Coordinates of C-alpha atoms and ligand atoms in Angstrom, one line a residue:
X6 CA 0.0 0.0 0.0
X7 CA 1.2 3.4 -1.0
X8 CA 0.3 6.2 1.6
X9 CA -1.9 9.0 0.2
X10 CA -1.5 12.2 0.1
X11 CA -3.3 13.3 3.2
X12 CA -4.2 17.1 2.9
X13 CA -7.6 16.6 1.5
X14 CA -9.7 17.9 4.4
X15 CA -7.0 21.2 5.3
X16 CA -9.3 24.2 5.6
X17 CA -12.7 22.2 5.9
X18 CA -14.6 22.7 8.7
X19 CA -17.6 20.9 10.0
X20 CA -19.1 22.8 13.2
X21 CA -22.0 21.1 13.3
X22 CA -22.8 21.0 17.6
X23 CA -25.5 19.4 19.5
X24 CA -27.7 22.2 20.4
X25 CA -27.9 23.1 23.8
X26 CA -30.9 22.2 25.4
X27 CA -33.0 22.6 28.7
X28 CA -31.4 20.4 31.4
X29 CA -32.9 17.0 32.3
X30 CA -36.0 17.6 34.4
X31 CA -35.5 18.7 38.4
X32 CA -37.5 15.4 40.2
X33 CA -36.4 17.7 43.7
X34 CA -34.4 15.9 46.8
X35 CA -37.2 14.0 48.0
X36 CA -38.4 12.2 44.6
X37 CA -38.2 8.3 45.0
X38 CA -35.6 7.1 42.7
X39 CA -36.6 6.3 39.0
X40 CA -35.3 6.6 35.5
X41 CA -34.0 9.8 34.7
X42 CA -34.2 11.7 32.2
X43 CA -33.3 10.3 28.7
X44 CA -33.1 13.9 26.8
X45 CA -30.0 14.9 26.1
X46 CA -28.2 16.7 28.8
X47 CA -26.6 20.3 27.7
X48 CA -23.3 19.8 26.5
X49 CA -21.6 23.3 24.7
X50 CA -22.5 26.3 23.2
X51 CA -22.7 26.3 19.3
X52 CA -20.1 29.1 19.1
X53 CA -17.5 26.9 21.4
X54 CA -13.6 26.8 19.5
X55 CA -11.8 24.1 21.2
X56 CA -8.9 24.5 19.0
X57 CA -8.5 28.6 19.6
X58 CA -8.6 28.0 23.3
X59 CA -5.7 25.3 23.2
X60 CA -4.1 27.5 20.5
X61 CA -4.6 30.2 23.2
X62 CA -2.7 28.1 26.2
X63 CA 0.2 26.9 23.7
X64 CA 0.7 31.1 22.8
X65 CA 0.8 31.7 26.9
X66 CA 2.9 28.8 28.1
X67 CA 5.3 29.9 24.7
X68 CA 5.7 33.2 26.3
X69 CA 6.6 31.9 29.1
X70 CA 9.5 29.9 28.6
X71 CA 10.2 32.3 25.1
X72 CA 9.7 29.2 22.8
X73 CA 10.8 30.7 19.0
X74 CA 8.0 32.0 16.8
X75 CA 9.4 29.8 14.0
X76 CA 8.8 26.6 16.4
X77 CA 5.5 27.8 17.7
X78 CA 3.9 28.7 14.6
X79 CA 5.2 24.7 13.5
X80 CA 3.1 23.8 16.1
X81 CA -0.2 25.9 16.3
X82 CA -1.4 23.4 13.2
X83 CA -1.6 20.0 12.7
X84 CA 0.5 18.4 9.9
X85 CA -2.3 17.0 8.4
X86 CA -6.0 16.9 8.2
X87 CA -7.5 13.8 6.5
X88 CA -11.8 13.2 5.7
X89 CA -12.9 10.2 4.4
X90 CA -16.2 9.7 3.6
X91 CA -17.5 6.1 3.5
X92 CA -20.5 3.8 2.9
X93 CA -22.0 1.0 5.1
X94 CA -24.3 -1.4 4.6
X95 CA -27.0 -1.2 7.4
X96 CA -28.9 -4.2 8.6
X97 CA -32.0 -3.4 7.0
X98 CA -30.0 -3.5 3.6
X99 CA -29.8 0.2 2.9
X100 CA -26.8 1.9 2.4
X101 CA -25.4 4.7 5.0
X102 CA -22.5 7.6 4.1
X103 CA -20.3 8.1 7.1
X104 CA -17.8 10.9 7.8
X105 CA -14.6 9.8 9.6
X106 CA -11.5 11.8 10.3
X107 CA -8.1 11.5 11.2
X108 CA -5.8 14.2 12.5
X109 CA -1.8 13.9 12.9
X110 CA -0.8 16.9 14.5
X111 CA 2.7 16.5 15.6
X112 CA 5.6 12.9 14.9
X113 CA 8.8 15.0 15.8
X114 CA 9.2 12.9 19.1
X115 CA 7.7 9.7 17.4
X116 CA 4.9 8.2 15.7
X117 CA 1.2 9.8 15.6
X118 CA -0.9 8.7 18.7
X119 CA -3.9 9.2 19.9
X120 CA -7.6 8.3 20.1
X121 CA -10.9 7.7 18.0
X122 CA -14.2 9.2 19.1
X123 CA -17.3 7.5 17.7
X124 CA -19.9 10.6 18.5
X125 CA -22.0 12.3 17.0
X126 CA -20.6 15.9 17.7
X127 CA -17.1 15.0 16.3
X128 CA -15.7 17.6 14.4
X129 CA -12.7 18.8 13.0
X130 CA -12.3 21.6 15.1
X131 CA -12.6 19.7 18.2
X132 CA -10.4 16.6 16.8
X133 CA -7.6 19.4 16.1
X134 CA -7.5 20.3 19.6
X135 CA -7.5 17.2 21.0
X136 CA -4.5 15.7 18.2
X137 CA -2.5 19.2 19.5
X138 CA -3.1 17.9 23.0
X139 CA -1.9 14.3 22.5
X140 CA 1.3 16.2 21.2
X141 CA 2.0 17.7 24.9
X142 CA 0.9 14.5 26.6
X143 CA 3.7 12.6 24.9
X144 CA 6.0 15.3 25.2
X145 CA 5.3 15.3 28.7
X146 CA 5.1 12.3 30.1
X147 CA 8.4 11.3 27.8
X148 CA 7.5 8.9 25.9
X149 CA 8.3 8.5 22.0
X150 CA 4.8 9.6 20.4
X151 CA 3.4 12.4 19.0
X152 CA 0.1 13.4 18.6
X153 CA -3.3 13.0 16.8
X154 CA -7.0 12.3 16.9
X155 CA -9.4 11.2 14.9
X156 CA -13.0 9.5 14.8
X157 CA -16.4 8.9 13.0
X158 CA -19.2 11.2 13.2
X159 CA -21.9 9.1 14.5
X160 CA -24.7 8.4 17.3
X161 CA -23.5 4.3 18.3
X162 CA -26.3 4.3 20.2
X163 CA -28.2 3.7 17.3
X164 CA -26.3 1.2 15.5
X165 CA -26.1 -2.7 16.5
X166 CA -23.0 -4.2 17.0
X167 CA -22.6 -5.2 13.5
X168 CA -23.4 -1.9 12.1
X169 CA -20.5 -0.8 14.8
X170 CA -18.4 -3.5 13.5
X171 CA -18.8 -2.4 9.7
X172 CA -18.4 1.3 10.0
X173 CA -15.3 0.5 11.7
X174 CA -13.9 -2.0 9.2
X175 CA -14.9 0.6 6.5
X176 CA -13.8 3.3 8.3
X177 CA -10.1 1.4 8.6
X178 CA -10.4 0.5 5.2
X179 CA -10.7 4.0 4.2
X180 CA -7.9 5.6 6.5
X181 CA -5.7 2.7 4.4
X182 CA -1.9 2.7 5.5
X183 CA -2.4 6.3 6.9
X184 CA -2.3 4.2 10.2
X185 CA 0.3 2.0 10.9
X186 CA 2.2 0.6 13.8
X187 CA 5.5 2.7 13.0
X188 CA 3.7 5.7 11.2
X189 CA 0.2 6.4 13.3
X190 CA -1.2 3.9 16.1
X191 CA -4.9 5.0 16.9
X192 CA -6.2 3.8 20.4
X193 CA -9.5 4.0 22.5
X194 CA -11.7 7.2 23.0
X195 CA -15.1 8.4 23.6
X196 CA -17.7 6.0 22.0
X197 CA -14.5 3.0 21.4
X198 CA -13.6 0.5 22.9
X199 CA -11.3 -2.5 23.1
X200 CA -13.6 -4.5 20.8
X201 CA -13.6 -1.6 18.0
X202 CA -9.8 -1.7 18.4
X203 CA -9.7 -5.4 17.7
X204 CA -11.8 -4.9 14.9
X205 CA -9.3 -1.7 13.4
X206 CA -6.4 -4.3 14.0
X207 CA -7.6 -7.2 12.2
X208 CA -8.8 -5.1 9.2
X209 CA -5.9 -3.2 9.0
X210 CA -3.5 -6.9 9.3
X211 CA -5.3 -8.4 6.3
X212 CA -4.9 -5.1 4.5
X213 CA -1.2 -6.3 4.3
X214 CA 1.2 -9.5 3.2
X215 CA 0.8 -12.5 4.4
X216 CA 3.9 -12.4 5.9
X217 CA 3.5 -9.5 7.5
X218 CA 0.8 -10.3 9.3
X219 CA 1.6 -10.1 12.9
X220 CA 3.9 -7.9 12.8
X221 CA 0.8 -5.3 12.5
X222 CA -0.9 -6.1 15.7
X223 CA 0.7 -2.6 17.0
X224 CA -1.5 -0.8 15.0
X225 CA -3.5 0.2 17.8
X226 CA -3.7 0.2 21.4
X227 CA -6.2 -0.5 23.8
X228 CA -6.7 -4.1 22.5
X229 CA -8.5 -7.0 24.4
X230 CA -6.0 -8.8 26.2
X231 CA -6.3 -12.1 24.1
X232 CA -5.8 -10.1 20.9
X233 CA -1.9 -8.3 22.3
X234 CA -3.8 -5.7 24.6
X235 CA -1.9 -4.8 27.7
X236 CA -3.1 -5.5 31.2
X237 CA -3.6 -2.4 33.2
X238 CA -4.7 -0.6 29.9
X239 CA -8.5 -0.6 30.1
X240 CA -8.1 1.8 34.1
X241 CA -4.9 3.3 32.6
X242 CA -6.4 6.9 32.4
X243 CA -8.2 6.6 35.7
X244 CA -5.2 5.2 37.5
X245 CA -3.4 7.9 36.4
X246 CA -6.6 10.7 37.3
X247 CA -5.8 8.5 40.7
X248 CA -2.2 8.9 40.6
X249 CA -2.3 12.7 40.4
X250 CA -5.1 12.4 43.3
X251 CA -3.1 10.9 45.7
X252 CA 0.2 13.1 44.7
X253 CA -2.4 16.5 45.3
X254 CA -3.5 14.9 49.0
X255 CA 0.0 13.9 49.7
X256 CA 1.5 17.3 49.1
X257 CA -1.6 18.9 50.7
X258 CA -1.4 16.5 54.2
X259 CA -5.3 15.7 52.8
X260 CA -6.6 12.4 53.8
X261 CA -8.7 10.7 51.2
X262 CA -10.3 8.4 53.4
X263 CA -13.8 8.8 54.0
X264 CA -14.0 11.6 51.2
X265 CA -16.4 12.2 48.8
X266 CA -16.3 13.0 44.8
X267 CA -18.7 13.7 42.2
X268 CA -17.8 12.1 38.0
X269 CA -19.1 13.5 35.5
X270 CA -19.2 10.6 32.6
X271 CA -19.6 7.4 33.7
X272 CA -18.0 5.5 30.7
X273 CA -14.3 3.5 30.8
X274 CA -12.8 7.0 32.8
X275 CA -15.6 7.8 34.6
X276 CA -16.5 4.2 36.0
X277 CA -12.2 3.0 36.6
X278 CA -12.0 6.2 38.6
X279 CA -15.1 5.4 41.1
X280 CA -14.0 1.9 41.5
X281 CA -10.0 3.3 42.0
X282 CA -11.3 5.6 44.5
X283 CA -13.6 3.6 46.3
X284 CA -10.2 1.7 47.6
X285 CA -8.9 4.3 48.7
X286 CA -11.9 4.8 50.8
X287 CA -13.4 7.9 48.9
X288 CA -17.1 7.6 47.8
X289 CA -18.5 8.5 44.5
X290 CA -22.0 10.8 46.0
X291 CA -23.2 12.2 42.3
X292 CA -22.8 11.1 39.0
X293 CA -23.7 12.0 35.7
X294 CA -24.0 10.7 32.0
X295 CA -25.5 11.6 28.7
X296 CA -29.0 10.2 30.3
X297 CA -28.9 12.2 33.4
X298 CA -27.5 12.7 36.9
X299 CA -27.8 10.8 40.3
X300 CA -27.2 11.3 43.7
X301 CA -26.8 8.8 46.4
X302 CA -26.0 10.4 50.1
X303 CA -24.3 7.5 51.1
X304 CA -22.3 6.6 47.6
X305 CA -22.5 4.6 44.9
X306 CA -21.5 1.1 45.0
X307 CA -18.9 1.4 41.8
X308 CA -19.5 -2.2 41.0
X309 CA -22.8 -2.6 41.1
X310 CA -23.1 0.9 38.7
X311 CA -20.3 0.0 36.3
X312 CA -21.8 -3.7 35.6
X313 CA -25.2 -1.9 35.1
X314 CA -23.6 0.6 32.6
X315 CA -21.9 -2.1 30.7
X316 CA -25.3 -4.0 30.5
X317 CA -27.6 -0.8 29.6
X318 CA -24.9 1.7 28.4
X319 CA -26.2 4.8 30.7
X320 CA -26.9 4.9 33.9
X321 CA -30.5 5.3 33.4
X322 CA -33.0 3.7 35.4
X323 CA -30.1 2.4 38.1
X324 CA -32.5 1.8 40.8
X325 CA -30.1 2.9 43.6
X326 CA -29.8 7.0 44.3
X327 CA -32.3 10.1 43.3
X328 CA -32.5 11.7 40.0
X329 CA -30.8 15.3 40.2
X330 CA -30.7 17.9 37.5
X331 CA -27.6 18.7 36.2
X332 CA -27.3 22.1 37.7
X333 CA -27.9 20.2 41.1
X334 CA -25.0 18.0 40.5
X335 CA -22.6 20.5 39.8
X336 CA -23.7 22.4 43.0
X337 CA -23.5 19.0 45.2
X338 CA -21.1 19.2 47.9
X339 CA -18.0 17.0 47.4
X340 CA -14.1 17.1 48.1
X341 CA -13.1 16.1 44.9
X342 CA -14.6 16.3 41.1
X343 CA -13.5 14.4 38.2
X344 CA -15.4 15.3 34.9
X345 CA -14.8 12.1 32.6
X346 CA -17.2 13.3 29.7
X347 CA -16.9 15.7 27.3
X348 CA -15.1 19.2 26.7
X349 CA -16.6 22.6 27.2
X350 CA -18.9 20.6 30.2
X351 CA -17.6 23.6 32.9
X352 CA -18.8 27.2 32.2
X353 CA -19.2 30.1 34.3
X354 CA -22.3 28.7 35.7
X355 CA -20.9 25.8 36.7
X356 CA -18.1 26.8 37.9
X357 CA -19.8 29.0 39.8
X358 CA -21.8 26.4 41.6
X359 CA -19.0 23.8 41.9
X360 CA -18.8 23.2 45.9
X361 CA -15.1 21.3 46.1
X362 CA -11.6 21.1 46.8
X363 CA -10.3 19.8 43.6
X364 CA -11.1 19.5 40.0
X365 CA -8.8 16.1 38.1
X366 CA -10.0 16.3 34.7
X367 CA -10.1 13.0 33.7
X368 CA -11.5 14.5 30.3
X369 CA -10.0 16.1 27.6
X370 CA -10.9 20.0 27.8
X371 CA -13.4 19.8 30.7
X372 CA -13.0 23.4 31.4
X373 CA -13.4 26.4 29.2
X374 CA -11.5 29.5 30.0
X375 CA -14.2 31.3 31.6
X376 CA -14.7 28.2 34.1
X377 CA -11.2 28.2 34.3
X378 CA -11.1 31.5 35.7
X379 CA -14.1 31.4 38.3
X380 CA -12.4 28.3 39.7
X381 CA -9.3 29.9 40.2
X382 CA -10.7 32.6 41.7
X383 CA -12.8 30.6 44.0
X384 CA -9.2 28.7 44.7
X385 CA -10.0 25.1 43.6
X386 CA -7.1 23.8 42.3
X387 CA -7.0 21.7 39.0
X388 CA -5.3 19.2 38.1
X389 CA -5.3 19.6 33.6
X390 CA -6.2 17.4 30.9
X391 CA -2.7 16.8 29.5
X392 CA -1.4 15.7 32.6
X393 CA -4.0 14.1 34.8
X394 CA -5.7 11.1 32.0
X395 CA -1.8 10.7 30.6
X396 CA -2.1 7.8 31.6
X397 CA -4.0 6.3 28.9
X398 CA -1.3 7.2 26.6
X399 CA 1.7 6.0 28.6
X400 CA 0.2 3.0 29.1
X401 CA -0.9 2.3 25.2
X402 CA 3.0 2.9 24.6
X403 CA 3.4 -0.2 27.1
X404 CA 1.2 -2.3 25.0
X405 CA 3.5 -1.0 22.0
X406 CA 6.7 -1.8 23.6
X407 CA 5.5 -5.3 24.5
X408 CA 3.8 -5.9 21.2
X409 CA 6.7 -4.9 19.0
X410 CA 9.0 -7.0 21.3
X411 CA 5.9 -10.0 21.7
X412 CA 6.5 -9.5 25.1
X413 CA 3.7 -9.8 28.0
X414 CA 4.4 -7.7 31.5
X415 CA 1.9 -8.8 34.3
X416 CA 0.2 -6.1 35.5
X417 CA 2.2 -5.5 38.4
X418 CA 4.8 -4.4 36.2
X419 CA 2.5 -2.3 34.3
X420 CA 1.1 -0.7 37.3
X421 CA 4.5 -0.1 38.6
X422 CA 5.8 1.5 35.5
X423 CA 2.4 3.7 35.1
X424 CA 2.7 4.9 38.8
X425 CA 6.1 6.0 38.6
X426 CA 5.8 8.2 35.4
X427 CA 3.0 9.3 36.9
X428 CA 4.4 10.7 40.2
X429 CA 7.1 12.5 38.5
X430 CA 5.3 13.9 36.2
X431 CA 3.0 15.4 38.5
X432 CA 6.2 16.6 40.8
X433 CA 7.9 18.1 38.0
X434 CA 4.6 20.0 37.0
X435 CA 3.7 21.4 40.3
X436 CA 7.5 22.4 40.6
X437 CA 7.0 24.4 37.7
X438 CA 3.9 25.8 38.6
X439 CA 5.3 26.9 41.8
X440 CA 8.5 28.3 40.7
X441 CA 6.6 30.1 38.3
X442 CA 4.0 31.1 39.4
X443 CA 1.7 29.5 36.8
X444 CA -1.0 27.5 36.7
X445 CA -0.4 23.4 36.4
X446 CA -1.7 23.5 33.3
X447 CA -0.1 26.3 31.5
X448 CA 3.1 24.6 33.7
X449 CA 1.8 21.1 31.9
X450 CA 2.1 23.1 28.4
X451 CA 5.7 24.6 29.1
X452 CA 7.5 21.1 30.1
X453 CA 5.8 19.7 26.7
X454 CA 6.9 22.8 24.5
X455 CA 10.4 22.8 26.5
X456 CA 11.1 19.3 25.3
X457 CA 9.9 19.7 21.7
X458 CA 11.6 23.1 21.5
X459 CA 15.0 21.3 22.6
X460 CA 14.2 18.6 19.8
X461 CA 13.3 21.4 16.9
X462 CA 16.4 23.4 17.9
X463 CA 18.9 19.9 18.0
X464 CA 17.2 18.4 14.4
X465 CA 16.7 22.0 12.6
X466 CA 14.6 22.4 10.1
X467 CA 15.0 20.1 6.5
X468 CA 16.4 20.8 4.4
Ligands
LIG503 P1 -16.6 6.7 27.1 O1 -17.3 6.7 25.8 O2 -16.3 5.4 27.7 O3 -17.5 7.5 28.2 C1 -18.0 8.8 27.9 C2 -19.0 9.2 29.0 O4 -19.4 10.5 28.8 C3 -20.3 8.3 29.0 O5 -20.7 8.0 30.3 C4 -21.3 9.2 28.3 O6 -22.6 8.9 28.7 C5 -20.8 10.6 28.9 N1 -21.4 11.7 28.2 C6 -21.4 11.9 26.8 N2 -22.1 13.0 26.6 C7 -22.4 13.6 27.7 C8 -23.1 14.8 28.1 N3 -23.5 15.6 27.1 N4 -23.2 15.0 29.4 C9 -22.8 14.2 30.3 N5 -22.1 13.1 30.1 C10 -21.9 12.8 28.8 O7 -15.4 7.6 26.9 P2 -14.0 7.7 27.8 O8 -13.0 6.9 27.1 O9 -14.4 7.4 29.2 O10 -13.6 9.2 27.7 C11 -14.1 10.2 28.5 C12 -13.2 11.4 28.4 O11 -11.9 11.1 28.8 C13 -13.1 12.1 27.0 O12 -12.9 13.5 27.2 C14 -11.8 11.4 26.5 O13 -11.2 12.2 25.5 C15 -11.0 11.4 27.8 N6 -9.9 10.5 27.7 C16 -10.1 9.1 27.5 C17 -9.0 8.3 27.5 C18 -9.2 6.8 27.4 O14 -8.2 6.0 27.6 N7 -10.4 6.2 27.2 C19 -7.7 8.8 27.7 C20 -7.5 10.1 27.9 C21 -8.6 11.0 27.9

């Protein structure tokens, strides 16, 4: 296979957001538990530029540590922008277009890396942000990976597992060997999971020779374990949301036992962070999805709630805790808050209402600057994106290590390894941020630009 030339989608620009709508409706404190509300819970504004706000935090951490025009201008854009459109056969015979994406921001350091979202508000806006961010996380945490994102613009709730299963085949078919274990290694994201990797790895292996076969299986991360996925990888991103936790309550002499915390998302981040937490002896009081918002005064049992998300895929109609709006979640009393859902989720407003010591954003781009600022303000510290759910990444570079070397760690090793990069890079962030003066994340930023900076300036520019 010959790579194609990838610049087809530069420029384009599909905006299309989910309207904001009324929130899901208030059943009060005292209404017996039920199914809440399946309408769509408020997710961004329509006006909402991801890309211009990360743009904005790569131009102040630049400043900071005087990172050369030439170098920053390299890296306000992604390399390149690739749309595919595609058809699938649906089960009832007709014949569906699909829009899928694929955005390599950054390989200076190493390969492309980073998620697929399977959602309906994917957009190339959003997906440039989040590639630019998987740039900084590798840079970061020091491992040999750039960054990218892409994904498939569609609701998976509606489809049935073949249908999910074809529009991924297709969709791997169609990004052809503009993925590859060496070149661009796509891993889990919002709406994917380890099946949909398996199914992106076994298309993409018998897109190649025969003999060549195996040797793909590095493709992508976030694998099933029987099919070269790494133990530890499925929690990675919450242990390391965990990681950061206990680091922030070490330096702060906070005990987490018999804390609370409220998640917002309650998918692979959301649910590994309750259960993490829960054995450290911190209950999960409020939670959240695309369905609606619970709260249980005495906690969750994280079990019992992941099993039934797995089984339903929401946490409607959980028959343990009250239905709360979603303005009544964010104003719920907790120590701790992990939003594990979307970007854009914390505005003004919610900021505003948040009641807690610390925000760990387990998602990418949780807060928007105007949040950002009322929290600060208010003092709640947060612990950012790039740092905080790194550990998805540095764990999907384990399963790359191990699967180019057809090697198999057990998952203490994993574990160890993930806790350990995760420690000092939270201590070398907060070190910066103090020394500074700067926030952790615009201290998260200026390690990542330091390092690729150092790697511009030692390679030059070809020819
Ligand atoms: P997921 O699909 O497993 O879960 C997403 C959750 O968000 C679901 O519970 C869904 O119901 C909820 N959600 C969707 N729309 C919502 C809305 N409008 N309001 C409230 N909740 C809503 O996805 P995930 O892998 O857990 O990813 C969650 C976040 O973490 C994303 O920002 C993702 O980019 C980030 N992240 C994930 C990984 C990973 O390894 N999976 C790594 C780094 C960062």
């Amino acid at each position: 296979m010959t790579r194609r030339a990838i610049d087809v989608g530069r420029g384009r620009c599909d905006c299309s957001r989910m309207k904001a709508t009324s929130a899901a409706p208030d059943a009060g404190p005292s209404a017996p538990a039920s199914v809440p509300s399946t309408a769509p819970t408020p997710t961004r504004g329509d006006d909402y530029k991801f890309f211009e706000v990360v743009q904005g935090y790569l131009s102040r951490a630049g400043d900071l540590i005087g990172l050369p025009m030439h170098i920053r201008n390299m890296l306000a854009q992604p390399k390149n922008e690739l749309i595919v459109h595609f058809p699938v056969r649906m089960d009832d015979g007709s014949m569906r277009m699909f829009k899928g994406y694929r955005i390599q921001h950054n390989n200076l350091l190493g390969p492309y890396k980073g998620g697929l979202r399977f959602h309906h508000t994917v957009s190339l806006d959003d997906l440039k942000a989040l590639a630019t961010m998987m740039t900084w996380k590798g840079a970061l945490m020091e491992i040999p990976f750039g960054g990218a994102k892409g994904g498939v613009k569609v609701d998976t709730r509606g489809l049935s597992r073949d249908e999910l299963m074809r529009v991924t085949r297709r969709f791997t078919h169609a990004l052809g060997n503009n993925i590859g274990p060496n070149y661009d290694i796509p891993a889990p994201d919002v709406g994917t999971s380890a099946q949909v990797m398996v199914w992106i790895m076994d298309t993409y292996m018998n897109q190649v020779d025969h003999g060549a076969k195996n040797a793909q299986r590095a493709v992508v991360t976030g694998k099933t374990i029987t099919c070269g996925g790494s133990q530890g990888r499925n929690k990675a991103t919450a242990q390391g949301v965990v990681h950061c936790i206990t680091e922030w309550a070490k330096d702060n002499r906070f005990d987490l036992e018999g804390k609370t915390a409220i998640i917002q998302g309650f998918g692979n981040v959301g649910s590994h962070s309750a259960l993490l937490l829960s054995k450290l002896g911190v209950s999960t009081v409020a939670v959240g999805d695309h369905s609606g918002y619970l709260f249980s005064k005495e906690g969750f049992n994280p079990h019992k709630l992941s099993e039934y998300v797995a089984q339903h895929g929401s946490i409607a109609g959980y028959d343990s805790g009250e239905p709360i709006t979603r303005e009544e979640f964010f104003a719920t009393k907790a120590d701790l808050f992990i939003p594990a859902a979307l970007e854009n989720q914390i505005g003004e407003a919610e900021a505003r209402a948040l009641d807690v010591r610390l925000v760990a954003e387990g998602a990418n781009g949780p807060c928007n600057p105007a949040g950002e600022k009322i929290l600060e303000s208010k003092g709640i510290p947060i612990i950012p994106d790039v740092l905080a759910n790194s550990g998805g990444v540095t764990v999907s570079y384990y399963e790359w290590v191990q699967n180019l070397n057809s090697q198999s760690w057990d998952l203490a090793e994993v574990d160890g390894r993930l806790e350990k990069a995760m420690k000092t890079a939270y201590q070398r962030v907060q070190y910066f941020a103090q020394e500074h003066g700067v926030s952790q994340r615009i201290a998260a930023y200026a390690l990542a630009l330091e390092r690729l900076g150092r790697a511009y300036d030692e390679r030059g520019i070809f020819p």
